[in-house]
Amino acid sequence: MSLQRLCVLGATGSIGASTLDVVARHPERYRIFALSGHRRLNELADLCRRFQPVYAAVPDQASADCLAGLLRGAEMLPEILVGEGGLEAIAAHPQVDTVMAAIVGAAGLKPTLAAVKAGKRVLLANKEALVMSGALFIEAVQASGATLLPIDSEHNAIFQCLADPATPGLARKGVRRILLTASGGPFRETPAEQLVEVTPDQACAHPKWSMGRKISVDSATLMNKGLELIEACWLFEATPEQVEVVIHPQSVIHSLVDYVDGSVLAQLGNPDMRTPIAHALAWPERIDSGVTALDLFEIGRLEFERPDEARFPCLRLAREAAQAGGCMPATLNAANEVAVEAFLAGQLGFTEIPQLIESVLKGVEPGPAADLDAVFAADNTARQLAREWLARR
Ligand code: NDP
Ligand code: MG
C-alpha cells in the first residue's frame, strides 16, 4: 500500500477536523502534505504543529505573518502560501494525491476545480462548488480523469448504493429514482408563525449533526437539501424529477436508491461525517473511521415524512433553479450565501431568507453557464441584487 499525500482545503472547519481525525488513525496510509485555513489561524497553527504539512495556505500576507509568528519555534515550519493562488497551488501540487475540498461556499470553487483539472482524487464536501458550476465541473472531471468521491453523507450513501458507479446514466443502472433523506433540521415541527422569530443560535443548534454555521442555517431552511438535490443531479446524472426528498428525523438512513425491479437500497450509519470521509479516503477499500457501531435496538424506529414546502420554500426555489439550469443554480447559491450571512449577522429574519432569494431569482434572466466567467458573473450579479434587496427593506 502506497502512502497517500493529502491536501485539506478548509482544514480549520468541521469537515477539516473530521478528516484529520480519520487521517490520524491511519498514519501508515496518509500523510498531510498541505493544509488551508482562513480566519482561524490559531487552529491552523495547532494543526501545523501536529501534522507538519509541507505547505499551509492562508488568505493574505497579514495572515501569513501571523501564522509564521504563531509557529515560531515549531519543529517543522511549512512554506506559507497566500490568496486564491496559494489554494490553487496546493490543490494542484504534483506531489498531492488526494484533495479534501472542504472550504465553505463559492470561495471553494476555484481551488476545487484546480484539484479536478490536475486529475486528483477529489473528496467533495464543498457542494456549493458543484452547484455553481455543474456541467463545467463534471466536464473537467471527465477531461482530466480525476476521481470524484462525494463526502456529503447523502451523496456518499447514494454512491455506495449504486451497484455500478462507472456505468453512465441512471436508466442504464436500472435506477428509478433517488430518495434523498433530510433530518428536517431544528424547526421540523415549529409552526410557521414562530419561524419569524428564530435566532441564529437556534438555527445553528442542529438536532443530529454538528457542522459549520453556514451549512447549519442551510439545514434549518432546507436550502441545504435544495443544494443537495442539485448536487445529486450532477453527480449521478439525474433529473430534478428523479430525486425525491424524504424527511427522516433519526438521520440514520443517509439516502436510498430505488431500482426498477422494486429493490430499494439504503446506506445506514450513525450520523457522523467520519463515516463518509473514511469511505471516500479508502475507497474501494474500507478503514476504521472511529464511528461507533449502529445500535438498531437503541434507535428502535425509523420515521419518514414529506417535506413541507410552505414552511420551507427554499426547497422549491432550489428545484426551480435546477429545472431552469444554466447559471440559475449559481444565482441561487450566491443569493443564499448573502442571505445566510445577513441572517447570522442579525440583519435578516429567518423567514426573509427565502424571500430575498426568490426576489433575486426573479430579477435575473436565465443565461447559459458557458464558462467559468459566466458563472462568476451570475454570482456577482446575484450578490449585488441581494445587497440591494437588503438595503431596500
Ligand atoms: P466550516 O465553517 O466549519 O469550515 C469552513 C472552512 O472553510 C474553514 O476551514 C474556513 O476557514 C474555510 N473558509 C471559510 N471561508 C473561506 C474563504 N473565503 N476562503 C478560503 N477558506 C475559507 O464549514 P463545514 O466544515 O461545516 O463545511 C465545509 C463544506 O462542507 C461546506 O461546503 C458544507 O456545505 C460541506 N458539508 C459539511 C458537512 C458538515 O457536517 N459539516 C456535511 C456535508 C457537507 P476558517 O475557519 O479558518 O475561517
Ligand atoms: Mg448532507
XYZ file of C-alpha atoms and ligand atoms in Angstrom:
442
model
C 0.000 0.000 0.000
C 1.469 3.337 -1.023
C 1.273 6.382 1.216
C -1.379 8.898 0.073
C -0.378 12.553 0.303
C -3.307 14.747 1.245
C -4.214 18.389 0.813
C -7.024 19.516 3.123
C -8.709 22.708 1.898
C -10.671 24.152 4.826
C -8.692 22.213 7.453
C -9.846 24.515 10.289
C -13.535 23.739 9.726
C -15.853 20.991 10.880
C -15.199 18.685 7.893
C -11.499 19.511 8.155
C -11.476 18.359 11.796
C -13.329 15.120 11.000
C -10.940 14.443 8.109
C -7.863 14.951 10.261
C -9.382 12.715 12.952
C -9.717 9.842 10.454
C -6.294 10.524 8.938
C -4.634 10.452 12.374
C -5.957 6.911 12.867
C -4.042 5.680 9.806
C -0.541 7.173 9.753
C 0.650 4.230 7.646
C -1.788 5.230 4.850
C -1.992 9.023 4.846
C 0.414 11.922 5.124
C -0.795 15.523 5.411
C 1.031 17.443 2.677
C -0.881 20.751 2.753
C -3.500 22.478 4.899
C -5.530 25.652 4.409
C -7.303 27.928 6.854
C -8.936 31.315 6.574
C -9.712 33.206 9.788
C -8.957 30.627 12.487
C -5.179 30.995 12.378
C -4.605 29.736 15.932
C -6.308 26.478 14.990
C -4.305 26.307 11.769
C -1.068 26.792 13.714
C -2.040 23.938 16.079
C -2.759 21.694 13.092
C 0.592 22.612 11.509
C 2.426 21.655 14.709
C 0.543 18.381 14.904
C 0.552 17.259 11.250
C 3.694 19.038 9.984
C 2.489 19.800 6.445
C 4.934 20.913 3.757
C 2.588 23.809 2.858
C -0.008 25.935 4.642
C -2.296 28.313 2.736
C -3.887 31.462 4.203
C -5.864 34.349 2.657
C -3.256 37.153 2.636
C 0.202 38.337 3.704
C -1.007 39.627 7.092
C -2.384 36.151 7.877
C 0.865 34.578 6.660
C 2.878 36.818 9.007
C 0.516 35.969 11.852
C 0.785 32.228 11.185
C 4.577 32.442 10.951
C 4.587 34.215 14.325
C 2.353 31.568 15.876
C 4.665 28.840 14.552
C 7.894 30.387 15.821
C 9.984 27.666 17.417
C 7.974 24.842 15.848
C 9.867 21.684 14.935
C 8.996 21.874 11.226
C 7.836 25.053 9.515
C 5.534 24.818 6.494
C 6.044 27.011 3.483
C 3.178 29.524 3.720
C 1.292 30.421 0.520
C -1.273 33.205 0.232
C -4.505 34.045 -1.565
C -6.537 32.132 -4.092
C -3.307 31.352 -5.963
C -1.957 29.637 -2.865
C -5.065 27.477 -2.528
C -4.932 26.512 -6.201
C -1.218 25.710 -5.931
C -1.638 23.293 -3.013
C -4.734 21.705 -4.591
C -2.903 21.002 -7.853
C 0.579 20.308 -6.421
C 2.236 17.411 -8.298
C 3.041 15.631 -5.033
C -0.585 15.659 -3.824
C -2.647 12.500 -4.431
C -5.914 13.388 -2.704
C -7.633 16.713 -2.060
C -10.330 17.149 0.569
C -12.412 20.073 -0.753
C -13.920 21.414 2.481
C -13.921 25.186 2.056
C -17.434 26.547 2.587
C -19.251 28.383 -0.206
C -18.287 29.884 -3.557
C -14.761 30.584 -2.269
C -14.057 26.872 -2.721
C -14.869 26.688 -6.418
C -11.535 27.714 -7.972
C -9.287 25.615 -5.700
C -11.589 22.601 -6.032
C -11.571 22.963 -9.825
C -7.782 23.260 -9.729
C -7.649 19.863 -7.993
C -10.066 18.409 -10.541
C -8.100 19.772 -13.517
C -4.891 18.332 -12.068
C -6.567 14.900 -12.102
C -6.531 14.381 -8.341
C -8.668 12.130 -6.256
C -11.126 14.804 -5.087
C -13.201 14.295 -1.944
C -16.033 16.781 -2.432
C -17.608 18.326 0.666
C -17.860 21.827 -0.870
C -21.241 21.243 -2.543
C -21.564 24.933 -3.479
C -18.697 24.493 -5.989
C -20.584 21.801 -7.891
C -23.942 23.587 -7.594
C -22.447 26.736 -9.118
C -20.513 25.235 -11.979
C -22.396 21.947 -12.624
C -21.690 20.823 -16.180
C -18.318 22.624 -16.330
C -17.202 20.831 -13.176
C -18.267 17.391 -14.423
C -16.713 18.016 -17.850
C -13.446 18.926 -16.116
C -13.590 15.670 -14.113
C -14.077 13.683 -17.319
C -11.373 15.558 -19.227
C -8.695 15.147 -16.551
C -9.640 11.659 -15.344
C -9.946 12.933 -11.759
C -11.694 10.621 -9.296
C -14.633 12.448 -7.725
C -15.920 10.993 -4.456
C -18.858 12.587 -2.607
C -18.433 13.451 1.072
C -21.912 14.857 1.639
C -23.401 11.988 3.667
C -26.448 11.621 1.377
C -24.410 11.529 -1.821
C -21.859 9.237 -0.292
C -24.758 6.935 0.661
C -26.164 7.052 -2.894
C -22.700 6.340 -4.305
C -22.493 3.306 -2.027
C -25.971 2.119 -3.100
C -25.341 2.437 -6.834
C -24.325 -1.030 -7.950
C -22.036 0.171 -10.709
C -20.835 3.763 -10.327
C -18.901 3.500 -13.615
C -21.961 2.850 -15.842
C -23.160 6.242 -17.091
C -26.770 7.329 -16.575
C -29.327 6.284 -14.001
C -31.503 4.397 -16.528
C -28.675 2.091 -17.586
C -28.048 1.301 -13.949
C -31.715 0.290 -13.604
C -32.462 3.113 -11.179
C -35.982 4.505 -10.944
C -35.255 7.338 -8.533
C -33.055 8.583 -5.763
C -34.514 9.149 -2.312
C -32.570 11.937 -0.650
C -33.084 11.921 3.105
C -33.162 15.044 5.270
C -33.303 15.339 9.054
C -35.764 18.221 8.723
C -33.470 20.453 10.783
C -34.142 22.080 14.154
C -37.511 23.582 13.060
C -39.126 20.496 11.581
C -42.064 20.805 13.963
C -42.010 24.583 14.514
C -45.267 26.302 13.446
C -44.905 28.823 10.587
C -45.711 31.853 12.770
C -42.880 31.022 15.202
C -40.282 30.738 12.418
C -40.297 34.525 12.114
C -38.537 34.870 15.480
C -35.904 32.207 15.068
C -32.371 33.329 16.128
C -29.023 32.362 14.559
C -28.078 30.282 17.613
C -31.349 28.354 17.448
C -30.840 27.774 13.728
C -27.307 26.513 14.301
C -28.333 24.033 17.026
C -28.878 21.094 14.699
C -30.502 18.078 16.342
C -28.336 15.426 14.653
C -25.201 16.910 13.099
C -22.542 19.275 14.407
C -21.481 21.452 11.460
C -20.210 24.882 10.416
C -22.644 27.790 10.848
C -23.437 28.346 7.158
C -24.494 24.754 6.458
C -26.341 24.662 9.787
C -28.537 27.578 8.673
C -28.953 25.901 5.263
C -30.163 22.766 7.068
C -32.653 24.805 9.074
C -34.143 26.473 5.946
C -33.904 23.204 3.923
C -31.770 25.094 1.371
C -29.124 22.507 2.211
C -31.433 19.837 0.810
C -32.118 22.022 -2.209
C -28.380 22.408 -2.872
C -28.031 18.665 -2.370
C -30.778 17.982 -4.901
C -28.779 19.951 -7.488
C -25.580 18.227 -6.339
C -27.224 14.802 -6.817
C -28.345 15.702 -10.342
C -24.751 16.458 -11.370
C -23.078 13.611 -9.516
C -25.469 10.892 -10.657
C -26.781 12.262 -13.979
C -30.289 12.551 -12.568
C -33.059 14.970 -13.489
C -34.596 17.012 -10.635
C -37.743 14.872 -11.046
C -35.736 11.710 -10.317
C -34.687 12.992 -6.895
C -37.267 12.852 -4.117
C -36.634 14.449 -0.734
C -37.742 12.404 2.290
C -37.705 13.816 5.814
C -36.215 11.213 8.134
C -35.746 12.734 11.610
C -33.493 9.990 13.009
C -30.791 10.644 10.350
C -29.778 7.003 10.363
C -30.593 6.256 6.718
C -28.357 8.622 4.760
C -30.224 8.140 1.446
C -31.700 5.387 -0.732
C -31.725 4.221 -4.345
C -34.955 2.817 -5.811
C -34.386 0.320 -8.654
C -36.869 -0.617 -11.411
C -37.232 -4.168 -10.069
C -38.590 -2.815 -6.781
C -35.351 -3.179 -4.818
C -34.564 -0.195 -2.624
C -31.020 0.001 -1.289
C -30.142 2.227 1.641
C -26.961 3.110 3.487
C -27.300 3.393 7.263
C -24.986 4.558 9.997
C -24.705 6.827 12.994
C -24.805 10.484 11.916
C -21.065 11.182 11.966
C -19.214 12.645 8.971
C -16.189 10.474 9.679
C -18.046 7.568 8.003
C -18.365 9.142 4.522
C -14.908 10.690 4.918
C -13.302 7.325 5.736
C -15.270 5.713 2.905
C -14.012 8.220 0.346
C -10.455 8.253 1.689
C -10.088 4.489 1.425
C -12.457 3.651 -1.469
C -12.680 0.949 -2.774
C -11.239 -0.394 0.470
C -12.710 0.129 3.960
C -10.955 1.539 7.000
C -11.876 2.230 10.613
C -13.384 5.720 10.995
C -13.702 5.837 14.780
C -17.508 5.875 14.464
C -19.350 3.628 16.918
C -21.347 0.701 15.531
C -25.001 1.352 14.780
C -27.303 0.067 17.534
C -30.687 -0.562 15.896
C -32.234 -1.671 19.184
C -31.411 1.646 20.770
C -32.765 3.555 17.741
C -35.942 1.484 17.794
C -37.822 3.168 14.973
C -37.196 4.963 11.702
C -39.727 7.571 10.548
C -40.413 9.309 7.241
C -42.391 12.435 6.286
C -42.949 14.599 3.226
C -41.175 17.964 3.347
C -43.412 20.977 3.996
C -42.570 23.407 1.204
C -44.983 26.021 2.531
C -42.902 26.460 5.689
C -39.613 25.777 3.891
C -39.812 27.433 0.432
C -36.045 27.097 -0.174
C -36.521 23.527 -1.363
C -38.922 24.685 -4.082
C -36.630 27.555 -5.072
C -33.707 25.158 -5.477
C -35.766 22.720 -7.530
C -36.901 25.558 -9.798
C -33.304 26.742 -10.209
C -32.257 23.184 -11.074
C -35.011 22.953 -13.671
C -34.084 26.338 -15.159
C -30.444 25.190 -15.399
C -27.644 27.361 -16.837
C -26.471 29.968 -14.343
C -29.628 29.787 -12.165
C -28.089 27.436 -9.571
C -25.117 29.840 -9.267
C -27.579 32.714 -8.775
C -29.482 30.713 -6.149
C -26.277 29.829 -4.324
C -24.939 33.388 -4.267
C -28.247 34.872 -3.093
C -28.386 32.237 -0.381
C -24.826 32.974 0.766
C -25.637 36.688 1.155
C -28.932 35.890 2.906
C -27.335 33.456 5.361
C -24.524 35.881 6.146
C -27.079 38.645 6.818
C -29.170 36.289 8.972
C -26.123 35.238 11.005
C -25.216 38.915 11.459
C -28.702 39.650 12.827
C -29.658 41.779 9.804
C -32.281 39.473 8.293
C -35.134 37.407 9.709
C -35.195 33.639 9.205
C -38.333 33.719 7.050
C -36.868 36.556 4.967
C -34.102 34.242 3.698
C -36.322 32.594 1.031
C -37.972 35.967 0.262
C -34.607 37.519 -0.564
C -33.554 34.526 -2.687
C -36.828 34.416 -4.602
C -36.613 38.130 -5.357
C -33.056 37.711 -6.721
C -34.054 34.699 -8.845
C -36.943 36.676 -10.320
C -34.661 39.616 -11.053
C -32.276 37.803 -13.405
C -32.508 36.412 -16.929
C -31.535 32.732 -17.023
C -28.346 32.518 -19.107
C -26.192 29.539 -20.092
C -23.229 28.590 -17.896
C -20.960 28.609 -20.942
C -17.747 29.098 -18.995
C -16.471 29.977 -15.540
C -16.630 33.711 -16.309
C -20.373 33.406 -16.935
C -20.777 31.544 -13.638
C -18.889 34.179 -11.656
C -20.751 36.979 -13.454
C -24.058 35.388 -12.373
C -22.669 35.009 -8.844
C -21.665 38.699 -8.784
C -24.991 39.948 -10.126
C -26.902 37.856 -7.582
C -24.806 39.201 -4.691
C -25.382 42.763 -5.885
C -29.160 42.229 -6.215
C -29.242 40.573 -2.800
C -27.424 43.506 -1.189
C -29.787 45.969 -2.879
C -32.737 43.970 -1.528
C -31.219 44.128 1.970
C -30.670 47.876 1.688
C -34.276 48.452 0.485
C -36.133 46.574 3.176
P -16.896 25.332 8.485
O -17.437 26.706 8.512
O -16.769 24.567 9.745
O -15.447 25.352 7.766
C -15.239 26.055 6.576
C -13.765 26.050 6.199
O -13.578 26.915 5.063
C -12.858 26.582 7.284
O -11.620 25.941 7.208
C -12.728 28.063 6.909
O -11.560 28.662 7.434
C -12.654 27.958 5.410
N -13.090 29.175 4.736
C -14.164 29.946 5.031
N -14.253 30.976 4.168
C -13.199 30.863 3.325
C -12.736 31.639 2.229
N -13.377 32.761 1.819
N -11.612 31.239 1.585
C -10.956 30.128 1.972
N -11.339 29.351 3.012
C -12.448 29.723 3.677
O -17.777 24.529 7.428
P -18.014 22.945 7.338
O -16.740 22.215 7.584
O -19.208 22.579 8.112
O -18.414 22.805 5.796
C -17.439 22.832 4.759
C -18.107 22.406 3.449
O -18.547 21.060 3.590
C -19.372 23.231 3.107
O -19.444 23.382 1.720
C -20.514 22.355 3.588
O -21.697 22.547 2.849
C -19.931 20.965 3.336
N -20.507 19.928 4.183
C -20.354 19.974 5.532
C -20.901 18.994 6.359
C -20.692 19.010 7.836
O -21.139 18.069 8.512
N -20.039 19.986 8.417
C -21.718 17.911 5.786
C -21.788 17.933 4.353
C -21.208 18.906 3.581
P -11.564 29.367 8.925
O -12.442 28.527 9.774
O -10.121 29.301 9.319
O -12.063 30.760 8.755
Mg -25.679 16.411 3.524
